[in-house]
Amino acid sequence: MMRRALLLWFVLALFVPRLATAQATPPPESEIYGAFPDNYEQIITAWLNTSLVDPASAQVKWLGPPRQGSLTIKGQKISGYLVDFSVNVRNVFGAYTGLQKHTALIRDGKLVTATAFVYR
């Protein structure tokens, strides 16, 4: 009886800490944020070409590389890579609007959403 108790204690002492560690391991970053968008400039430029009145006039200034982050869309938090950039483009009257800041959320190679233009 004493040997069984010692054996049980030994087995629990070996495996219980490992089980607790396995449960505390966070998921890999690729599951949280998706794949890193190496071609983020092309993804956003393609989106601008479908969204702007005069996309050929767009002057884009990239404000940094993609960074991990999330945005809340319709009450749901979506994680991915955030890209900040400014755009100066002609409006419907043919006049340039001036640089306007924009942030895009990219996940797994697709633009999920983009924030509204904000005047600087």
Short mmCIF file of N, CA, C and O in Angstrom, two decimals:
data_model
loop_
_atom_site.label_atom_id
_atom_site.label_comp_id
_atom_site.label_asym_id
_atom_site.label_seq_id
_atom_site.Cartn_x
_atom_site.Cartn_y
_atom_site.Cartn_z
N MET A 1 0.83 -1.20 0.00
CA MET A 1 0.00 0.00 0.00
C MET A 1 0.87 1.26 0.00
O MET A 1 0.58 2.21 -0.71
N MET A 2 1.92 1.24 0.80
CA MET A 2 2.81 2.38 0.89
C MET A 2 3.54 2.60 -0.43
O MET A 2 3.75 3.73 -0.86
N ARG A 3 3.90 1.51 -1.12
CA ARG A 3 4.58 1.62 -2.41
C ARG A 3 3.67 2.24 -3.46
O ARG A 3 4.10 3.05 -4.27
N ARG A 4 2.40 1.86 -3.44
CA ARG A 4 1.43 2.43 -4.40
C ARG A 4 1.28 3.92 -4.17
O ARG A 4 1.21 4.70 -5.11
N ALA A 5 1.19 4.31 -2.92
CA ALA A 5 1.04 5.73 -2.60
C ALA A 5 2.27 6.52 -3.06
O ALA A 5 2.16 7.60 -3.62
N LEU A 6 3.46 5.97 -2.83
CA LEU A 6 4.68 6.62 -3.27
C LEU A 6 4.76 6.69 -4.79
O LEU A 6 5.16 7.71 -5.36
N LEU A 7 4.37 5.61 -5.45
CA LEU A 7 4.37 5.58 -6.90
C LEU A 7 3.39 6.62 -7.46
O LEU A 7 3.71 7.37 -8.39
N LEU A 8 2.20 6.69 -6.89
CA LEU A 8 1.20 7.67 -7.32
C LEU A 8 1.71 9.09 -7.11
O LEU A 8 1.59 9.95 -7.98
N TRP A 9 2.30 9.34 -5.95
CA TRP A 9 2.84 10.66 -5.67
C TRP A 9 3.94 11.01 -6.66
O TRP A 9 4.00 12.12 -7.18
N PHE A 10 4.81 10.07 -6.99
CA PHE A 10 5.90 10.28 -7.93
C PHE A 10 5.37 10.61 -9.32
O PHE A 10 5.82 11.54 -9.98
N VAL A 11 4.37 9.85 -9.78
CA VAL A 11 3.78 10.07 -11.10
C VAL A 11 3.12 11.45 -11.16
O VAL A 11 3.30 12.21 -12.11
N LEU A 12 2.36 11.80 -10.13
CA LEU A 12 1.71 13.12 -10.10
C LEU A 12 2.74 14.24 -10.06
O LEU A 12 2.57 15.27 -10.71
N ALA A 13 3.79 14.07 -9.30
CA ALA A 13 4.83 15.09 -9.20
C ALA A 13 5.52 15.33 -10.53
O ALA A 13 5.91 16.45 -10.85
N LEU A 14 5.62 14.30 -11.35
CA LEU A 14 6.25 14.44 -12.65
C LEU A 14 5.35 15.08 -13.69
O LEU A 14 5.78 15.90 -14.49
N PHE A 15 4.08 14.69 -13.72
CA PHE A 15 3.21 15.08 -14.83
C PHE A 15 2.30 16.27 -14.58
O PHE A 15 1.95 16.97 -15.51
N VAL A 16 1.92 16.57 -13.38
CA VAL A 16 1.01 17.69 -13.11
C VAL A 16 1.64 19.03 -13.50
O VAL A 16 0.99 19.83 -14.17
N PRO A 17 2.92 19.30 -13.14
CA PRO A 17 3.49 20.59 -13.59
C PRO A 17 3.56 20.71 -15.11
O PRO A 17 3.36 21.80 -15.65
N ARG A 18 3.79 19.63 -15.80
CA ARG A 18 3.83 19.67 -17.26
C ARG A 18 2.47 19.96 -17.85
O ARG A 18 2.35 20.66 -18.85
N LEU A 19 1.43 19.42 -17.25
CA LEU A 19 0.07 19.70 -17.74
C LEU A 19 -0.27 21.16 -17.56
O LEU A 19 -0.84 21.79 -18.43
N ALA A 20 0.09 21.74 -16.43
CA ALA A 20 -0.20 23.15 -16.17
C ALA A 20 0.57 24.03 -17.15
O ALA A 20 0.05 25.01 -17.66
N THR A 21 1.81 23.68 -17.46
CA THR A 21 2.61 24.45 -18.40
C THR A 21 2.03 24.37 -19.81
O THR A 21 1.97 25.36 -20.52
N ALA A 22 1.58 23.19 -20.21
CA ALA A 22 1.01 23.02 -21.55
C ALA A 22 -0.24 23.86 -21.73
O ALA A 22 -0.48 24.41 -22.80
N GLN A 23 -1.05 24.01 -20.71
CA GLN A 23 -2.27 24.79 -20.82
C GLN A 23 -1.99 26.28 -20.86
O GLN A 23 -2.74 27.04 -21.42
N ALA A 24 -0.87 26.73 -20.28
CA ALA A 24 -0.56 28.15 -20.23
C ALA A 24 0.19 28.65 -21.47
O ALA A 24 0.41 29.83 -21.61
N THR A 25 0.57 27.77 -22.36
CA THR A 25 1.30 28.17 -23.56
C THR A 25 0.38 28.94 -24.50
O THR A 25 -0.65 28.43 -24.90
N PRO A 26 0.74 30.18 -24.84
CA PRO A 26 -0.10 30.96 -25.75
C PRO A 26 -0.02 30.41 -27.17
O PRO A 26 0.96 29.76 -27.53
N PRO A 27 -1.03 30.68 -27.97
CA PRO A 27 -0.99 30.21 -29.36
C PRO A 27 0.10 30.94 -30.14
O PRO A 27 0.51 32.04 -29.76
N PRO A 28 0.59 30.35 -31.21
CA PRO A 28 1.62 31.01 -32.02
C PRO A 28 1.10 32.34 -32.58
O PRO A 28 -0.10 32.51 -32.80
N GLU A 29 2.02 33.27 -32.82
CA GLU A 29 1.62 34.58 -33.34
C GLU A 29 0.89 34.48 -34.67
O GLU A 29 0.02 35.29 -34.97
N SER A 30 1.23 33.49 -35.48
CA SER A 30 0.56 33.36 -36.78
C SER A 30 -0.92 33.05 -36.62
O SER A 30 -1.72 33.39 -37.47
N GLU A 31 -1.31 32.41 -35.52
CA GLU A 31 -2.73 32.15 -35.27
C GLU A 31 -3.43 33.41 -34.80
O GLU A 31 -4.60 33.62 -35.08
N ILE A 32 -2.73 34.26 -34.07
CA ILE A 32 -3.33 35.49 -33.54
C ILE A 32 -3.43 36.57 -34.60
O ILE A 32 -4.47 37.20 -34.77
N TYR A 33 -2.33 36.79 -35.34
CA TYR A 33 -2.26 37.92 -36.27
C TYR A 33 -2.30 37.54 -37.74
O TYR A 33 -2.40 38.40 -38.59
N GLY A 34 -2.19 36.27 -38.06
CA GLY A 34 -2.13 35.85 -39.44
C GLY A 34 -0.71 35.97 -39.97
O GLY A 34 0.22 36.27 -39.23
N ALA A 35 -0.55 35.75 -41.25
CA ALA A 35 0.77 35.81 -41.88
C ALA A 35 1.23 37.25 -42.03
O ALA A 35 0.43 38.14 -42.31
N PHE A 36 2.53 37.49 -41.88
CA PHE A 36 3.08 38.82 -42.04
C PHE A 36 2.93 39.25 -43.51
O PHE A 36 3.30 38.52 -44.42
N PRO A 37 2.39 40.46 -43.76
CA PRO A 37 2.16 40.91 -45.14
C PRO A 37 3.39 41.56 -45.77
O PRO A 37 3.55 42.78 -45.74
N ASP A 38 4.25 40.75 -46.35
CA ASP A 38 5.44 41.30 -47.02
C ASP A 38 5.08 42.25 -48.14
O ASP A 38 5.79 43.20 -48.42
N ASN A 39 3.96 42.01 -48.81
CA ASN A 39 3.53 42.83 -49.95
C ASN A 39 2.43 43.84 -49.54
O ASN A 39 1.52 44.12 -50.32
N TYR A 40 2.55 44.40 -48.35
CA TYR A 40 1.51 45.30 -47.83
C TYR A 40 1.28 46.51 -48.73
O TYR A 40 0.15 46.98 -48.87
N GLU A 41 2.33 47.03 -49.36
CA GLU A 41 2.17 48.20 -50.23
C GLU A 41 1.28 47.86 -51.42
O GLU A 41 0.41 48.65 -51.80
N GLN A 42 1.46 46.68 -52.01
CA GLN A 42 0.63 46.27 -53.15
C GLN A 42 -0.81 46.02 -52.72
O GLN A 42 -1.75 46.36 -53.45
N ILE A 43 -1.00 45.43 -51.54
CA ILE A 43 -2.36 45.16 -51.04
C ILE A 43 -3.11 46.48 -50.86
O ILE A 43 -4.26 46.63 -51.30
N ILE A 44 -2.47 47.44 -50.23
CA ILE A 44 -3.14 48.73 -49.97
C ILE A 44 -3.31 49.53 -51.25
O ILE A 44 -4.36 50.16 -51.46
N THR A 45 -2.33 49.50 -52.14
CA THR A 45 -2.46 50.21 -53.42
C THR A 45 -3.63 49.66 -54.23
O THR A 45 -4.39 50.43 -54.83
N ALA A 46 -3.79 48.35 -54.25
CA ALA A 46 -4.93 47.75 -54.96
C ALA A 46 -6.25 48.22 -54.34
O ALA A 46 -7.21 48.51 -55.06
N TRP A 47 -6.29 48.32 -53.01
CA TRP A 47 -7.50 48.81 -52.35
C TRP A 47 -7.76 50.28 -52.71
O TRP A 47 -8.89 50.66 -53.00
N LEU A 48 -6.70 51.09 -52.71
CA LEU A 48 -6.86 52.50 -53.08
C LEU A 48 -7.37 52.65 -54.50
O LEU A 48 -8.19 53.53 -54.79
N ASN A 49 -6.90 51.80 -55.40
CA ASN A 49 -7.34 51.87 -56.80
C ASN A 49 -8.83 51.62 -56.95
O ASN A 49 -9.44 52.10 -57.91
N THR A 50 -9.44 50.92 -56.03
CA THR A 50 -10.89 50.67 -56.10
C THR A 50 -11.68 51.65 -55.24
O THR A 50 -12.90 51.73 -55.38
N SER A 51 -11.00 52.39 -54.35
CA SER A 51 -11.72 53.24 -53.40
C SER A 51 -11.66 54.73 -53.69
O SER A 51 -12.53 55.48 -53.25
N LEU A 52 -10.63 55.19 -54.39
CA LEU A 52 -10.46 56.62 -54.61
C LEU A 52 -11.14 57.09 -55.89
O LEU A 52 -11.31 56.33 -56.84
N VAL A 53 -11.51 58.37 -55.91
CA VAL A 53 -12.13 58.98 -57.09
C VAL A 53 -11.13 59.03 -58.24
O VAL A 53 -11.47 58.72 -59.38
N ASP A 54 -9.89 59.42 -57.94
CA ASP A 54 -8.85 59.53 -58.97
C ASP A 54 -7.60 58.80 -58.47
O ASP A 54 -6.63 59.43 -58.03
N PRO A 55 -7.59 57.47 -58.52
CA PRO A 55 -6.46 56.72 -57.95
C PRO A 55 -5.13 57.00 -58.65
O PRO A 55 -4.08 56.89 -58.03
N ALA A 56 -5.15 57.39 -59.91
CA ALA A 56 -3.90 57.67 -60.63
C ALA A 56 -3.17 58.87 -60.04
O ALA A 56 -1.95 58.99 -60.18
N SER A 57 -3.90 59.76 -59.38
CA SER A 57 -3.28 60.96 -58.81
C SER A 57 -2.77 60.75 -57.38
O SER A 57 -2.17 61.65 -56.80
N ALA A 58 -2.98 59.57 -56.82
CA ALA A 58 -2.64 59.32 -55.42
C ALA A 58 -1.13 59.38 -55.18
O ALA A 58 -0.34 58.79 -55.91
N GLN A 59 -0.76 60.13 -54.17
CA GLN A 59 0.62 60.19 -53.69
C GLN A 59 0.62 59.58 -52.29
O GLN A 59 0.07 60.15 -51.36
N VAL A 60 1.22 58.40 -52.17
CA VAL A 60 1.18 57.65 -50.91
C VAL A 60 2.51 57.79 -50.18
O VAL A 60 3.58 57.67 -50.78
N LYS A 61 2.43 58.09 -48.89
CA LYS A 61 3.61 58.15 -48.04
C LYS A 61 3.44 57.09 -46.95
O LYS A 61 2.51 57.15 -46.15
N TRP A 62 4.33 56.09 -46.95
CA TRP A 62 4.26 55.01 -45.96
C TRP A 62 4.86 55.50 -44.66
O TRP A 62 5.96 56.03 -44.63
N LEU A 63 4.14 55.32 -43.56
CA LEU A 63 4.56 55.85 -42.26
C LEU A 63 5.25 54.82 -41.38
O LEU A 63 5.50 55.08 -40.21
N GLY A 64 5.53 53.66 -41.92
CA GLY A 64 6.23 52.63 -41.16
C GLY A 64 5.84 51.25 -41.64
O GLY A 64 4.87 51.09 -42.39
N PRO A 65 6.57 50.24 -41.20
CA PRO A 65 6.26 48.87 -41.60
C PRO A 65 5.03 48.36 -40.85
O PRO A 65 4.60 48.97 -39.85
N PRO A 66 4.45 47.25 -41.28
CA PRO A 66 3.30 46.68 -40.57
C PRO A 66 3.68 46.32 -39.14
O PRO A 66 4.80 45.91 -38.86
N ARG A 67 2.73 46.51 -38.24
CA ARG A 67 2.92 46.15 -36.84
C ARG A 67 1.71 45.35 -36.36
O ARG A 67 0.60 45.54 -36.86
N GLN A 68 1.94 44.46 -35.43
CA GLN A 68 0.85 43.65 -34.91
C GLN A 68 -0.13 44.53 -34.15
O GLN A 68 0.28 45.45 -33.44
N GLY A 69 -1.41 44.26 -34.33
CA GLY A 69 -2.42 45.04 -33.63
C GLY A 69 -3.80 44.52 -33.95
O GLY A 69 -3.97 43.48 -34.59
N SER A 70 -4.80 45.25 -33.49
CA SER A 70 -6.18 44.84 -33.74
C SER A 70 -7.08 46.07 -33.81
O SER A 70 -6.74 47.13 -33.30
N LEU A 71 -8.21 45.90 -34.47
CA LEU A 71 -9.24 46.93 -34.55
C LEU A 71 -10.57 46.28 -34.22
O LEU A 71 -10.76 45.09 -34.45
N THR A 72 -11.49 47.07 -33.69
CA THR A 72 -12.82 46.58 -33.41
C THR A 72 -13.72 46.94 -34.59
O THR A 72 -13.85 48.11 -34.94
N ILE A 73 -14.31 45.92 -35.20
CA ILE A 73 -15.17 46.09 -36.35
C ILE A 73 -16.54 45.53 -36.01
O ILE A 73 -16.68 44.33 -35.75
N LYS A 74 -17.53 46.40 -36.00
CA LYS A 74 -18.90 46.02 -35.66
C LYS A 74 -18.96 45.22 -34.36
O LYS A 74 -19.60 44.18 -34.26
N GLY A 75 -18.22 45.71 -33.35
CA GLY A 75 -18.22 45.09 -32.04
C GLY A 75 -17.34 43.87 -31.90
O GLY A 75 -17.25 43.29 -30.82
N GLN A 76 -16.65 43.47 -32.95
CA GLN A 76 -15.79 42.29 -32.91
C GLN A 76 -14.33 42.72 -33.07
O GLN A 76 -13.98 43.43 -34.01
N LYS A 77 -13.47 42.28 -32.14
CA LYS A 77 -12.05 42.60 -32.21
C LYS A 77 -11.37 41.66 -33.19
O LYS A 77 -11.44 40.45 -33.05
N ILE A 78 -10.71 42.25 -34.21
CA ILE A 78 -10.02 41.46 -35.23
C ILE A 78 -8.53 41.82 -35.19
O ILE A 78 -8.16 43.00 -35.28
N SER A 79 -7.69 40.82 -35.07
CA SER A 79 -6.25 41.02 -35.01
C SER A 79 -5.61 40.79 -36.38
O SER A 79 -6.12 40.01 -37.18
N GLY A 80 -4.53 41.46 -36.60
CA GLY A 80 -3.79 41.34 -37.86
C GLY A 80 -2.60 42.27 -37.81
O GLY A 80 -2.02 42.49 -36.75
N TYR A 81 -2.26 42.83 -38.95
CA TYR A 81 -1.15 43.77 -39.04
C TYR A 81 -1.68 45.13 -39.45
O TYR A 81 -2.40 45.25 -40.44
N LEU A 82 -1.33 46.16 -38.67
CA LEU A 82 -1.76 47.53 -38.94
C LEU A 82 -0.67 48.24 -39.74
O LEU A 82 0.51 48.13 -39.43
N VAL A 83 -1.10 48.98 -40.76
CA VAL A 83 -0.18 49.75 -41.60
C VAL A 83 -0.69 51.18 -41.63
O VAL A 83 -1.84 51.43 -42.00
N ASP A 84 0.17 52.12 -41.25
CA ASP A 84 -0.17 53.55 -41.29
C ASP A 84 0.44 54.16 -42.55
O ASP A 84 1.59 53.89 -42.89
N PHE A 85 -0.35 55.00 -43.22
CA PHE A 85 0.13 55.69 -44.40
C PHE A 85 -0.68 56.96 -44.59
O PHE A 85 -1.76 57.13 -44.03
N SER A 86 -0.13 57.89 -45.36
CA SER A 86 -0.83 59.13 -45.70
C SER A 86 -1.03 59.17 -47.20
O SER A 86 -0.21 58.66 -47.96
N VAL A 87 -2.14 59.80 -47.61
CA VAL A 87 -2.47 59.89 -49.03
C VAL A 87 -2.83 61.32 -49.38
O VAL A 87 -3.60 61.97 -48.67
N ASN A 88 -2.27 61.80 -50.48
CA ASN A 88 -2.66 63.08 -51.06
C ASN A 88 -3.21 62.74 -52.44
O ASN A 88 -2.52 62.15 -53.27
N VAL A 89 -4.47 63.07 -52.67
CA VAL A 89 -5.13 62.64 -53.90
C VAL A 89 -6.06 63.76 -54.39
O VAL A 89 -6.51 64.59 -53.61
N ARG A 90 -6.36 63.75 -55.66
CA ARG A 90 -7.30 64.74 -56.21
C ARG A 90 -8.74 64.33 -55.86
O ARG A 90 -9.09 63.16 -55.93
N ASN A 91 -9.53 65.33 -55.54
CA ASN A 91 -10.94 65.07 -55.25
C ASN A 91 -11.77 65.23 -56.53
O ASN A 91 -11.22 65.37 -57.62
N VAL A 92 -13.08 65.22 -56.41
CA VAL A 92 -13.96 65.29 -57.59
C VAL A 92 -13.84 66.63 -58.32
O VAL A 92 -14.20 66.72 -59.48
N PHE A 93 -13.30 67.66 -57.65
CA PHE A 93 -13.12 68.96 -58.28
C PHE A 93 -11.75 69.10 -58.94
O PHE A 93 -11.43 70.13 -59.51
N GLY A 94 -10.91 68.07 -58.80
CA GLY A 94 -9.58 68.10 -59.40
C GLY A 94 -8.50 68.70 -58.52
O GLY A 94 -7.35 68.81 -58.94
N ALA A 95 -8.86 69.13 -57.32
CA ALA A 95 -7.89 69.73 -56.41
C ALA A 95 -7.33 68.67 -55.45
O ALA A 95 -8.05 67.74 -55.05
N TYR A 96 -6.06 68.80 -55.11
CA TYR A 96 -5.47 67.87 -54.15
C TYR A 96 -6.02 68.15 -52.75
O TYR A 96 -6.23 69.30 -52.37
N THR A 97 -6.26 67.10 -52.01
CA THR A 97 -6.86 67.20 -50.68
C THR A 97 -5.85 67.49 -49.59
O THR A 97 -6.23 67.86 -48.49
N GLY A 98 -4.58 67.28 -49.85
CA GLY A 98 -3.56 67.36 -48.80
C GLY A 98 -3.39 65.98 -48.16
O GLY A 98 -4.25 65.11 -48.30
N LEU A 99 -2.28 65.80 -47.48
CA LEU A 99 -2.03 64.49 -46.87
C LEU A 99 -3.09 64.16 -45.82
O LEU A 99 -3.38 64.98 -44.95
N GLN A 100 -3.64 62.98 -45.96
CA GLN A 100 -4.62 62.48 -44.99
C GLN A 100 -4.13 61.14 -44.48
O GLN A 100 -3.73 60.27 -45.26
N LYS A 101 -4.14 60.98 -43.15
CA LYS A 101 -3.65 59.76 -42.53
C LYS A 101 -4.71 58.66 -42.61
O LYS A 101 -5.90 58.92 -42.49
N HIS A 102 -4.22 57.45 -42.81
CA HIS A 102 -5.10 56.29 -42.95
C HIS A 102 -4.42 55.10 -42.31
O HIS A 102 -3.19 54.99 -42.33
N THR A 103 -5.17 54.19 -41.71
CA THR A 103 -4.63 52.96 -41.13
C THR A 103 -5.41 51.80 -41.71
O THR A 103 -6.64 51.80 -41.72
N ALA A 104 -4.67 50.80 -42.18
CA ALA A 104 -5.29 49.61 -42.76
C ALA A 104 -4.97 48.40 -41.88
O ALA A 104 -3.88 48.32 -41.31
N LEU A 105 -5.92 47.48 -41.78
CA LEU A 105 -5.72 46.22 -41.08
C LEU A 105 -5.66 45.11 -42.11
O LEU A 105 -6.60 44.91 -42.88
N ILE A 106 -4.52 44.41 -42.15
CA ILE A 106 -4.31 43.31 -43.10
C ILE A 106 -4.19 42.02 -42.32
O ILE A 106 -3.49 41.95 -41.31
N ARG A 107 -4.89 41.00 -42.79
CA ARG A 107 -4.81 39.67 -42.18
C ARG A 107 -4.74 38.63 -43.29
O ARG A 107 -5.59 38.60 -44.17
N ASP A 108 -3.73 37.79 -43.24
CA ASP A 108 -3.53 36.71 -44.21
C ASP A 108 -3.58 37.20 -45.65
O ASP A 108 -4.24 36.63 -46.50
N GLY A 109 -2.90 38.32 -45.91
CA GLY A 109 -2.78 38.83 -47.27
C GLY A 109 -3.97 39.59 -47.80
O GLY A 109 -4.01 39.95 -48.97
N LYS A 110 -4.97 39.87 -46.95
CA LYS A 110 -6.16 40.59 -47.40
C LYS A 110 -6.41 41.79 -46.51
O LYS A 110 -6.26 41.73 -45.30
N LEU A 111 -6.82 42.89 -47.14
CA LEU A 111 -7.18 44.07 -46.39
C LEU A 111 -8.55 43.83 -45.76
O LEU A 111 -9.53 43.63 -46.46
N VAL A 112 -8.59 43.83 -44.43
CA VAL A 112 -9.83 43.56 -43.70
C VAL A 112 -10.66 44.82 -43.59
O VAL A 112 -11.86 44.83 -43.84
N THR A 113 -10.02 45.91 -43.21
CA THR A 113 -10.69 47.19 -43.05
C THR A 113 -9.67 48.31 -43.09
O THR A 113 -8.48 48.06 -42.96
N ALA A 114 -10.16 49.51 -43.24
CA ALA A 114 -9.30 50.69 -43.20
C ALA A 114 -10.06 51.79 -42.49
O ALA A 114 -11.26 51.93 -42.67
N THR A 115 -9.34 52.54 -41.67
CA THR A 115 -9.99 53.62 -40.94
C THR A 115 -10.26 54.78 -41.88
O THR A 115 -9.65 54.88 -42.95
N ALA A 116 -11.15 55.65 -41.46
CA ALA A 116 -11.51 56.82 -42.29
C ALA A 116 -10.33 57.78 -42.34
O ALA A 116 -9.48 57.79 -41.47
N PHE A 117 -10.28 58.58 -43.38
CA PHE A 117 -9.23 59.58 -43.48
C PHE A 117 -9.38 60.57 -42.36
O PHE A 117 -10.47 61.00 -42.01
N VAL A 118 -8.25 60.99 -41.82
CA VAL A 118 -8.23 61.96 -40.73
C VAL A 118 -7.28 63.08 -41.17
O VAL A 118 -6.14 62.82 -41.55
N TYR A 119 -7.74 64.33 -41.11
CA TYR A 119 -6.89 65.45 -41.49
C TYR A 119 -5.82 65.67 -40.43
O TYR A 119 -6.09 65.59 -39.26
N ARG A 120 -4.62 65.95 -40.88
CA ARG A 120 -3.51 66.24 -39.95
C ARG A 120 -3.43 67.71 -39.68
O ARG A 120 -3.72 68.54 -40.44
#
